[in-house]
XYZ file of C-alpha atoms in Angstrom:
677
model
C 9.489 0.571 21.723
C 7.683 -2.108 19.710
C 6.755 -2.227 16.268
C 3.412 -2.741 14.520
C 4.567 -5.768 12.528
C 5.347 -7.647 15.730
C 1.782 -7.560 16.548
C 0.685 -8.868 13.751
C 0.366 -13.014 15.013
C -0.086 -11.870 18.524
C -3.786 -13.312 19.670
C -5.732 -10.128 20.912
C -7.114 -9.970 24.318
C -10.842 -10.944 24.351
C -12.049 -7.369 25.271
C -10.083 -5.986 22.513
C -10.780 -8.908 20.032
C -14.394 -7.831 20.549
C -14.637 -4.127 20.424
C -12.120 -4.591 16.518
C -15.244 -6.367 15.389
C -17.469 -3.831 16.653
C -15.084 -1.090 14.881
C -15.190 -3.275 11.714
C -19.186 -3.336 11.925
C -19.421 0.359 12.919
C -17.418 0.700 9.329
C -19.498 -1.623 7.384
C -23.339 0.129 8.746
C -21.605 3.697 7.664
C -20.356 2.452 4.620
C -23.475 0.788 3.693
C -25.454 3.403 3.999
C -23.959 6.788 5.452
C -26.495 7.176 8.592
C -24.162 10.167 9.913
C -22.223 13.275 8.703
C -18.978 12.741 7.470
C -17.390 14.565 10.426
C -19.274 12.671 12.834
C -17.623 9.363 11.226
C -14.049 10.461 10.745
C -14.566 11.646 14.603
C -15.846 8.337 15.520
C -13.533 6.922 13.693
C -10.460 8.391 15.432
C -12.654 7.501 18.622
C -12.345 3.665 18.141
C -8.690 4.017 17.009
C -7.322 5.542 20.287
C -9.331 3.054 21.965
C -7.757 0.039 20.285
C -4.037 1.445 19.977
C -4.105 2.109 23.702
C -5.750 -1.261 24.431
C -3.792 -3.002 22.283
C -0.185 -1.943 22.920
C -0.627 -1.049 26.820
C 2.560 -1.671 29.175
C 2.397 -5.106 30.949
C 1.201 -5.174 34.174
C -2.119 -4.666 35.972
C -1.465 -0.612 36.193
C 0.291 -0.154 32.474
C -3.372 -1.943 31.187
C -5.441 0.378 33.541
C -3.795 3.304 31.961
C -3.871 2.248 28.568
C -7.616 1.431 29.265
C -8.156 4.623 30.442
C -6.903 7.172 27.851
C -8.398 4.513 25.387
C -11.993 5.150 26.998
C -11.280 8.918 26.993
C -10.041 9.116 23.462
C -13.585 7.115 22.340
C -16.138 9.074 24.555
C -14.517 12.215 23.624
C -14.850 11.270 19.865
C -18.465 11.397 20.673
C -18.944 15.088 21.583
C -18.653 16.010 17.794
C -22.187 13.669 17.292
C -24.193 14.856 20.279
C -22.907 18.426 20.286
C -23.269 18.603 16.100
C -25.490 21.097 15.586
C -23.773 23.270 18.149
C -20.403 23.188 16.504
C -21.711 23.954 13.630
C -23.228 26.747 14.158
C -20.152 28.613 16.190
C -17.696 27.128 13.783
C -14.919 28.669 14.738
C -16.080 30.523 18.001
C -14.113 27.984 21.058
C -15.956 27.400 23.806
C -13.803 25.493 27.214
C -15.369 22.452 27.085
C -13.964 22.526 22.730
C -11.005 23.848 24.072
C -10.664 20.715 26.582
C -11.618 18.058 23.953
C -9.673 19.320 21.150
C -6.310 19.800 23.430
C -6.979 15.912 24.559
C -7.672 14.756 20.878
C -3.993 16.189 19.940
C -2.193 14.612 23.030
C -4.001 11.471 22.441
C -3.245 11.219 18.242
C 0.167 12.511 19.322
C 0.734 9.079 21.986
C -1.095 6.864 20.171
C 0.977 7.416 17.322
C 4.345 7.130 18.867
C 3.026 4.066 20.572
C 2.346 2.056 16.704
C 4.974 3.820 15.236
C 7.844 5.419 17.176
C 8.626 8.807 17.523
C 10.163 10.082 14.659
C 6.152 10.937 13.092
C 4.797 12.456 15.982
C 8.453 14.600 16.229
C 7.923 15.483 12.847
C 4.497 16.437 13.142
C 5.397 18.397 16.593
C 7.627 20.161 14.769
C 4.594 21.683 12.206
C 2.321 21.928 15.456
C 5.415 24.126 16.821
C 5.817 26.564 14.094
C 2.434 26.803 13.849
C 2.636 28.180 17.223
C 5.679 30.309 17.387
C 6.841 30.657 13.825
C 5.946 34.609 13.870
C 9.028 34.672 16.169
C 11.318 32.929 13.664
C 13.257 35.437 10.938
C 13.173 34.961 7.713
C 11.119 33.898 4.425
C 9.241 31.809 6.918
C 7.770 33.564 9.469
C 4.102 33.672 9.402
C 1.487 36.635 11.427
C 1.270 34.568 14.405
C -2.278 32.404 15.576
C -3.490 32.066 18.880
C -3.921 28.496 20.524
C -7.503 28.716 19.849
C -6.736 28.915 16.041
C -4.837 26.087 16.111
C -7.045 24.025 18.452
C -10.054 24.717 16.149
C -7.561 24.049 12.769
C -6.438 20.770 14.267
C -9.810 18.997 16.377
C -13.119 20.319 14.988
C -13.437 20.953 10.986
C -12.274 18.769 8.184
C -8.152 20.829 7.724
C -6.995 19.372 10.785
C -6.801 15.566 12.441
C -10.209 14.885 10.671
C -8.818 16.214 7.317
C -8.937 14.133 3.886
C -6.215 11.441 4.861
C -8.871 10.532 7.648
C -12.312 10.580 5.561
C -10.467 8.557 3.079
C -8.791 6.114 6.085
C -12.472 5.782 7.456
C -14.071 5.328 4.151
C -11.853 3.679 1.195
C -9.001 2.243 3.216
C -10.769 0.357 6.045
C -13.465 -1.300 3.518
C -10.256 -2.457 0.979
C -8.006 -3.881 4.226
C -11.344 -5.840 5.512
C -11.635 -7.369 1.965
C -8.245 -8.381 1.556
C -8.774 -9.771 5.458
C -11.671 -12.047 4.080
C -9.884 -12.773 0.859
C -6.907 -13.985 3.030
C -8.668 -16.132 5.867
C -10.476 -17.879 2.779
C -7.473 -18.797 1.882
C -6.249 -16.477 -1.272
C -2.485 -16.927 0.460
C -2.684 -20.411 -0.682
C -4.214 -19.885 -4.076
C -1.435 -17.441 -4.857
C 1.216 -19.134 -3.676
C 0.471 -22.681 -5.129
C -0.492 -20.786 -8.706
C 3.015 -18.979 -8.208
C 4.761 -21.931 -7.588
C 3.536 -23.767 -10.396
C 4.105 -21.217 -12.696
C 7.615 -20.166 -11.850
C 9.376 -22.303 -9.229
C 10.527 -25.170 -11.815
C 12.347 -22.269 -13.689
C 16.143 -20.580 -12.663
C 15.994 -18.382 -9.664
C 12.737 -19.952 -9.006
C 11.831 -19.798 -5.615
C 12.869 -16.053 -5.536
C 10.019 -15.561 -9.150
C 7.498 -17.386 -6.355
C 8.458 -14.622 -4.113
C 8.031 -12.042 -6.738
C 4.626 -12.955 -8.234
C 2.607 -14.270 -5.088
C 3.641 -10.853 -3.938
C 2.465 -9.002 -6.868
C -0.546 -11.137 -6.890
C -1.410 -10.342 -3.187
C -0.684 -6.686 -3.470
C -4.125 -6.426 -6.360
C -5.817 -7.198 -2.750
C -4.127 -6.186 0.030
C -1.875 -2.967 -0.245
C 0.263 -2.965 2.594
C 4.122 -3.753 2.213
C 4.068 -4.982 6.002
C 1.558 -6.907 5.753
C 2.865 -8.908 2.683
C 6.277 -9.590 3.708
C 4.819 -11.457 6.920
C 2.283 -13.193 4.939
C 3.493 -14.397 2.347
C 7.379 -14.109 3.288
C 6.757 -17.115 6.153
C 6.701 -19.802 2.902
C 8.674 -17.563 0.181
C 11.745 -16.678 2.342
C 13.008 -19.730 3.796
C 12.425 -21.653 0.470
C 14.600 -19.185 -1.186
C 17.261 -19.657 1.136
C 16.676 -23.500 1.205
C 17.802 -23.028 -2.606
C 20.819 -21.135 -2.051
C 20.122 -17.858 -1.717
C 21.399 -15.524 0.966
C 19.376 -14.939 4.245
C 19.528 -11.259 3.503
C 19.396 -11.894 -0.134
C 16.252 -13.934 0.434
C 15.007 -11.404 2.795
C 15.692 -8.329 0.742
C 13.568 -10.165 -2.643
C 10.603 -10.668 -0.525
C 10.690 -7.051 0.787
C 11.248 -5.609 -1.749
C 7.958 -7.352 -3.887
C 5.788 -6.572 -0.830
C 6.371 -2.964 -1.209
C 5.220 -3.369 -4.630
C 2.177 -4.500 -3.692
C 1.171 -0.346 -2.839
C 1.307 0.215 -6.681
C -0.503 -2.660 -7.852
C -3.836 -2.265 -8.980
C -6.841 -2.535 -8.192
C -6.569 -2.656 -3.879
C -3.312 -0.519 -4.294
C -1.871 1.348 -1.003
C -4.102 3.878 0.691
C -1.971 6.188 -0.492
C -3.444 5.852 -3.448
C -7.495 6.258 -2.592
C -5.686 10.037 -0.969
C -4.284 10.383 -3.960
C -7.675 10.598 -5.788
C -9.414 12.742 -3.285
C -6.958 15.238 -3.217
C -6.383 15.587 -6.695
C -10.864 15.286 -6.893
C -9.884 12.224 -9.568
C -11.661 9.002 -10.243
C -10.030 6.200 -8.911
C -9.941 4.713 -11.981
C -7.745 7.666 -12.928
C -4.979 6.597 -10.374
C -5.268 2.622 -11.479
C -4.302 3.624 -14.790
C -1.398 5.867 -14.124
C 0.055 3.848 -11.997
C -0.569 -0.349 -14.291
C 2.726 0.168 -16.233
C 4.682 1.326 -13.899
C 3.639 -1.467 -11.211
C 4.147 -3.639 -13.934
C 7.766 -2.715 -14.690
C 8.645 -2.370 -11.013
C 7.713 -6.537 -10.738
C 9.452 -7.253 -13.886
C 12.278 -5.140 -12.682
C 12.584 -7.356 -8.769
C 11.367 -10.181 -11.086
C 14.642 -9.787 -13.629
C 17.295 -9.244 -10.981
C 16.475 -12.780 -9.271
C 16.886 -14.012 -12.535
C 20.283 -12.338 -12.977
C 21.346 -13.169 -9.772
C 20.249 -16.936 -10.039
C 22.473 -17.037 -13.399
C 25.893 -14.981 -11.190
C 25.084 -17.539 -8.775
C 24.118 -21.081 -10.418
C 20.963 -21.511 -8.583
C 18.238 -23.844 -10.292
C 14.821 -24.297 -9.775
C 12.552 -26.611 -7.889
C 12.138 -29.885 -9.971
C 9.058 -29.620 -12.001
C 7.290 -32.544 -10.056
C 7.805 -30.896 -6.683
C 5.469 -27.910 -7.901
C 1.883 -28.079 -7.334
C -0.109 -27.451 -10.983
C -0.849 -24.104 -10.918
C -4.178 -24.952 -13.313
C -5.356 -27.149 -10.124
C -4.900 -24.387 -7.165
C -7.552 -21.965 -9.926
C -9.477 -24.683 -10.443
C -9.838 -25.661 -6.868
C -10.642 -21.774 -5.155
C -12.016 -20.033 -8.629
C -14.718 -18.554 -6.662
C -12.121 -16.753 -4.558
C -11.628 -14.556 -7.541
C -14.514 -13.470 -8.295
C -15.170 -10.888 -6.014
C -11.380 -9.341 -7.334
C -12.868 -9.480 -10.809
C -16.149 -7.590 -10.067
C -14.022 -5.000 -8.207
C -11.870 -4.139 -11.065
C -15.338 -4.474 -13.330
C -16.909 -1.756 -11.101
C -14.207 0.373 -10.308
C -13.494 0.525 -14.621
C -17.526 1.049 -15.006
C -17.074 4.506 -13.095
C -18.149 3.807 -9.612
C -16.817 4.996 -6.320
C -14.472 3.474 -4.804
C -16.914 3.223 -1.529
C -19.366 1.937 -3.172
C -16.935 -1.221 -5.581
C -15.410 -1.873 -1.820
C -18.769 -2.449 -0.360
C -20.398 -5.089 -3.084
C -16.648 -6.172 -3.575
C -16.921 -7.124 0.654
C -20.649 -8.471 0.863
C -19.430 -11.203 -2.203
C -16.431 -12.312 -0.392
C -19.105 -13.027 2.283
C -21.224 -14.263 0.440
C -18.561 -16.797 -1.355
C -17.009 -17.652 1.572
C -20.824 -18.928 3.268
C -21.852 -20.342 0.507
C -19.338 -22.668 -0.266
C -19.246 -23.875 3.525
C -23.217 -24.180 2.885
C -22.879 -26.481 -0.058
C -19.566 -27.719 1.051
C -20.021 -32.085 1.157
C -22.893 -31.974 -1.190
C -22.759 -35.307 -2.933
C -25.186 -34.739 -6.655
C -23.414 -32.036 -8.630
C -27.065 -31.165 -10.070
C -27.755 -29.683 -6.234
C -24.517 -27.905 -6.004
C -25.554 -26.239 -9.896
C -28.850 -25.302 -8.224
C -27.619 -23.961 -5.122
C -25.239 -21.520 -6.420
C -28.152 -20.542 -9.334
C -30.753 -19.544 -6.472
C -27.749 -17.775 -4.989
C -27.044 -16.044 -7.490
C -30.411 -15.294 -8.016
C -31.262 -13.903 -4.247
C -27.772 -11.450 -4.756
C -29.184 -10.226 -7.872
C -32.157 -7.948 -5.442
C -29.288 -5.834 -5.076
C -30.682 -4.545 -8.177
C -33.744 -3.228 -6.497
C -32.891 -3.286 -2.397
C -29.416 -2.120 -3.050
C -26.771 -3.390 -0.793
C -29.470 -4.426 2.333
C -30.300 -7.285 0.193
C -26.427 -8.248 0.832
C -27.054 -8.263 4.293
C -30.257 -10.369 4.171
C -28.695 -13.085 1.942
C -25.285 -13.116 4.183
C -27.936 -13.490 7.230
C -29.898 -16.845 6.167
C -26.362 -18.402 5.011
C -25.148 -17.130 8.622
C -28.181 -18.924 9.754
C -28.263 -22.084 7.920
C -24.177 -22.596 9.027
C -25.154 -22.769 12.662
C -26.837 -25.878 12.099
C -24.133 -27.633 9.236
C -21.069 -29.392 10.971
C -17.952 -26.702 9.807
C -20.045 -23.797 9.550
C -19.416 -22.195 13.058
C -15.650 -22.367 11.966
C -16.474 -20.488 8.811
C -18.529 -18.455 11.202
C -15.863 -18.000 13.407
C -13.413 -17.047 10.246
C -15.611 -14.414 9.434
C -15.440 -12.636 12.904
C -11.749 -13.153 12.733
C -11.521 -11.026 9.621
C -13.886 -8.790 10.828
C -11.171 -8.052 13.995
C -7.974 -8.642 12.197
C -9.178 -6.296 9.339
C -9.723 -3.640 12.589
C -6.239 -4.459 13.524
C -4.454 -4.057 9.984
C -6.225 -0.925 9.390
C -4.874 0.909 12.878
C -1.320 1.726 11.599
C -2.812 3.277 8.822
C -5.303 5.017 10.229
C -2.985 6.202 13.019
C -0.774 7.914 10.641
C -4.183 9.954 8.893
C -4.855 11.167 12.138
C -1.769 12.682 13.069
C -0.044 13.696 9.623
C -3.716 16.001 9.756
C -1.708 18.713 11.951
C 0.932 18.963 9.240
C -1.820 19.550 6.450
C -3.619 22.294 9.067
C -0.538 23.912 10.052
C 0.324 23.971 5.822
C -2.960 25.368 4.965
C -3.112 27.859 8.090
C 0.026 29.216 7.114
C 0.816 29.121 3.864
C 4.433 27.678 4.351
C 3.828 25.277 1.515
C 4.131 28.219 -0.793
C 7.056 29.790 0.637
C 9.270 26.507 0.627
C 8.126 26.399 -2.904
C 9.676 29.671 -4.068
C 12.698 28.174 -2.442
C 12.894 25.464 -3.734
C 12.382 26.392 -7.281
C 14.838 29.245 -6.836
C 17.028 26.396 -6.823
C 15.677 24.228 -9.707
C 13.829 26.439 -11.517
C 15.592 26.044 -14.696
C 16.879 22.529 -14.220
C 13.746 19.893 -14.144
C 16.148 16.703 -13.128
C 17.644 18.859 -10.157
C 13.876 19.586 -8.530
C 13.214 15.991 -9.619
C 16.233 14.894 -7.781
C 15.330 16.980 -4.788
C 11.978 15.455 -4.440
C 13.633 12.368 -4.377
C 15.893 13.023 -1.926
C 12.981 14.378 0.379
C 11.206 11.830 0.293
C 13.746 9.206 0.805
C 15.230 11.087 3.740
C 11.537 11.416 5.264
C 10.568 7.662 4.556
C 13.488 6.790 7.131
C 11.647 7.857 9.733
C 7.884 7.964 8.836
C 5.983 5.713 6.868
C 4.294 6.266 3.301
C 1.295 8.241 3.906
C 2.501 10.768 5.831
C 5.634 10.804 3.776
C 3.865 10.873 0.801
C 1.761 13.670 1.672
C 4.168 15.702 3.017
C 6.275 15.753 0.243
C 3.182 16.156 -2.492
C 1.964 18.818 -0.761
C 5.609 20.826 -0.574
C 7.021 19.037 -4.108
C 3.745 18.927 -6.779
C 2.821 22.519 -6.765
C 6.653 22.900 -7.497
C 7.052 20.523 -10.328
C 3.560 21.937 -11.624
C 4.979 25.241 -12.407
C 7.882 23.377 -13.972
C 5.459 21.720 -16.757
C 4.750 18.138 -14.715
C 1.664 17.161 -14.651
C -0.013 16.903 -11.374
C -0.868 13.196 -11.076
C 2.416 12.270 -12.528
C 4.351 14.784 -9.779
C 2.089 12.481 -7.274
C 2.652 9.336 -8.686
C 6.387 10.174 -8.398
C 6.345 10.906 -5.204
C 3.952 8.190 -3.694
C 6.695 5.772 -6.213
C 9.396 6.824 -4.150
C 7.533 7.093 -0.984
C 7.438 3.190 -1.346
C 11.395 2.774 -2.102
C 11.755 4.571 1.068
C 10.667 1.689 3.194
C 13.228 -0.318 1.349
C 16.118 2.359 2.218
C 18.751 1.872 4.938
C 19.281 2.846 7.875
C 15.703 2.321 8.760
C 13.817 -0.286 6.489
C 10.468 -0.958 7.800
C 9.565 -3.604 5.415
C 13.325 -5.255 5.675
C 12.975 -4.773 9.444
C 9.587 -6.906 8.976
C 11.729 -10.056 7.246
C 14.065 -9.850 9.619
C 12.815 -12.278 11.777
C 12.085 -14.725 9.024
C 14.736 -14.237 7.439
C 17.066 -14.868 10.827
C 19.431 -11.919 9.834
C 20.007 -7.732 10.741
C 17.696 -5.845 9.086
C 20.010 -3.183 7.813
C 21.642 -6.265 5.645
C 18.079 -7.085 3.917
C 17.679 -3.053 3.233
C 20.904 -3.251 1.643
C 20.027 -6.559 -0.614
C 16.364 -4.563 -0.979
C 17.918 -2.038 -2.052
C 20.022 -3.774 -4.583
C 16.646 -5.675 -6.269
C 14.846 -2.825 -6.740
C 17.219 0.040 -7.657
C 16.478 -0.593 -11.308
C 13.250 0.482 -10.448
C 14.639 3.679 -9.832
C 14.327 5.016 -13.336
C 10.936 4.124 -13.712
C 9.430 7.562 -12.136
C 11.786 9.431 -14.071
C 11.131 8.465 -16.949
C 7.103 9.076 -16.943
C 8.208 12.825 -15.666
C 9.764 13.172 -18.929
C 7.344 10.578 -21.006
C 3.831 11.147 -19.283
C 3.192 7.872 -21.778
C 4.172 5.768 -19.418
C 1.346 6.587 -17.259
C -0.900 6.576 -19.675
C -1.515 10.258 -19.641
C -2.844 11.408 -22.995
C -3.651 7.996 -24.248
C -7.525 8.977 -24.314
C -8.123 6.825 -27.873
C -6.813 3.627 -29.448
C -5.299 5.614 -32.232
C -2.164 4.235 -33.928
C 0.177 7.165 -32.499
C -0.912 6.589 -29.008
C -0.506 3.506 -28.997
C 2.814 3.446 -30.431
C 3.976 6.137 -28.124
C 3.090 3.494 -25.488
C 4.839 0.807 -26.712
C 8.069 2.928 -27.658
C 8.083 3.854 -24.231
C 7.634 1.146 -22.348
C 10.504 -1.162 -24.710
C 12.480 1.963 -23.653
C 11.743 1.607 -19.692
C 12.075 -2.332 -20.388
C 16.111 -2.016 -22.319
C 16.485 0.686 -19.561
C 15.337 -1.432 -16.676
C 17.542 -4.120 -17.917
C 20.738 -2.715 -18.724
C 20.780 -1.250 -15.005
C 19.668 -4.804 -13.699
C 22.907 -6.503 -15.536
C 24.774 -3.467 -13.931
C 24.008 -4.037 -10.697
C 23.764 -7.854 -10.693
C 26.998 -8.116 -12.529
C 25.555 -10.413 -14.672
C 23.343 -11.076 -17.988
C 23.931 -13.920 -20.169
C 27.398 -14.394 -18.296
C 29.574 -12.749 -15.989
C 30.272 -8.320 -16.916
C 33.290 -7.178 -15.450
C 33.310 -3.560 -13.222
C 33.997 -1.756 -16.519
C 31.016 -2.946 -18.786
C 28.750 -2.946 -15.460
C 29.825 0.970 -15.272
C 28.827 1.020 -19.312
C 25.096 -0.403 -18.797
C 24.241 1.920 -16.421
C 25.381 4.525 -18.494
C 24.103 3.516 -21.482
C 20.506 2.936 -19.104
C 21.028 6.298 -18.525
C 20.843 8.532 -21.133
C 17.331 5.970 -21.999
C 15.891 7.709 -19.061
C 15.123 11.139 -21.192
C 13.021 11.665 -23.411
C 15.293 13.325 -26.063
C 15.721 12.015 -29.620
C 19.628 12.212 -29.492
C 20.353 10.764 -26.126
C 17.162 8.015 -26.867
C 19.608 7.175 -30.345
C 23.033 7.010 -28.197
C 21.632 4.739 -25.502
C 20.142 2.656 -27.999
C 22.962 2.353 -29.923
C 25.222 1.448 -26.569
C 23.247 -1.249 -25.820
C 23.763 -2.529 -29.470
C 27.139 -2.613 -29.221
C 27.545 -4.204 -25.595
C 25.277 -6.425 -26.832
C 27.365 -7.979 -29.679
C 30.010 -7.814 -27.780
C 28.629 -9.365 -24.853
C 26.848 -12.310 -26.861
C 30.653 -13.260 -28.675
C 31.902 -12.799 -25.442
C 30.043 -15.183 -23.440
C 30.057 -17.808 -26.915
C 33.801 -17.970 -26.579
C 33.792 -18.749 -22.502
C 31.384 -21.337 -23.307
C 33.750 -22.764 -25.986
C 36.743 -22.568 -23.870
C 34.473 -24.629 -21.398
C 33.563 -27.422 -23.881
C 37.078 -27.482 -25.063
């Protein structure tokens, strides 16, 4: 079975391409005007996903194509059942007719099969086990036995209402996630990748280990507009992996650095991974609160990767690019500065309290207007004419205050009409249409996973199994928070070997968050803990999706890349634990800029940086100079002492660190003197 990322660069068949464009237009229309009920939007969203998956991933040959189009068409048509019979379904909620049963069962089967085609067997098998538990759990002896449910109750929960396939994950997928994927697709098509690459190359390309640092910085910047780790690997990786190999890094390490850096995009605000939106909806908190909790751990994650490649470069004696071979970063910014405006506007709207749906719609509209505007004025000679054009365009966009998002659509329509008569206009319009299609294709894996994991959520809510599971785990770790955290981490990593980050987060947070809450961990921190290790799971052997995405670019075995990725990222394993023991790391309780609050944050960030540096030195075997096996064990233990928020362990950890640094500096000076002699 081919994985999703293998299809990223393949052109879509013409029919599927226009379905993708219509899908994106439908999502923009519903986001802008909310003309349909949420239930209908979710159903049609899943219908479009089924239509695209079955046609895009149809088997070769006429028969395979016919079957694919047939299944896709059936999936889309039955999604309209929720629209046509909406009032009847609402009136008889819970009372299933024969037609309801047929539509519900077919929907369940098609969602399972579509996800299998996109992601392989792992996630469908796990969800199938939950479904089987709902159907036959009354026959299981022991504490997990439930009272029994009829097939009509199961189908009703799975295929109708808002607890199964059309539950919270699908709601988030059909609103926030899709818009932000489109937002990223337009910026990428407009040249944001080139801007980030040139800026990163100019800033750090000439330093020690520069090519690897370019990968970390450019992937971190890409993470601000694109919350997909695999998408980041196959975009920035095309440039950074060959560059790293050319300057002396092994193929496996180059792929591992790119995979690690790209996966961090899911926790890098403002456009985080789909999980962040699901988390905000699940916890019923503003998305900006999730951003606030994620910002310091995200910076520490990329600091970990940056530091590790710096130390690895020192150990291997690798230097950066020649200064004259690196582009001027500020020239790149001056050339494409306007591409940053939608990102700045998005951040401003989110922090002003607007919803992600509203902010994403405005951000997308501004992106298209800027791309079209730049194409319209391209080649205009008098500078005054250019200034006048942008001023008039700004005034036109200001009509948004009175006319709402319709004003943006009107401005875009006028600019598109002008582009029809411009020499390079058709190319820009083609870019926009391609962005609509690519956005739809990029959303498929997320949307399919969101629909299928609704089965798990539905069964958990119906049977109450989460409470029973929680009781069993609490019995093991009720008096030991570290043990409960460790078990949660292992659950994330094991599940992540077979399923993507989204279902991993939903399953583990549903089971573990209530347990950790009883042990005194705030909900947002426990959810971020699960989220963080769900990302780490995509780097963990033997099934590491990000590493295998980098494999064909690095021309190396995916398993070797995943081992190197884990080595690069392993220092970051301390961050979630430190956040649990010191919530200030996620800015919890930071409601004012009082001196005590600021000092608490500064202290925990400093402590985290020291721990990350020690762990990075232990993993690479290098700090100022090479360190031996005993010293590596010593610094890892010193870092471990800094994790717990206990004054005594902090004091011992800092003392141990100070002793090591004194010893290491003296030894490195003796070695340097000996070499000079």
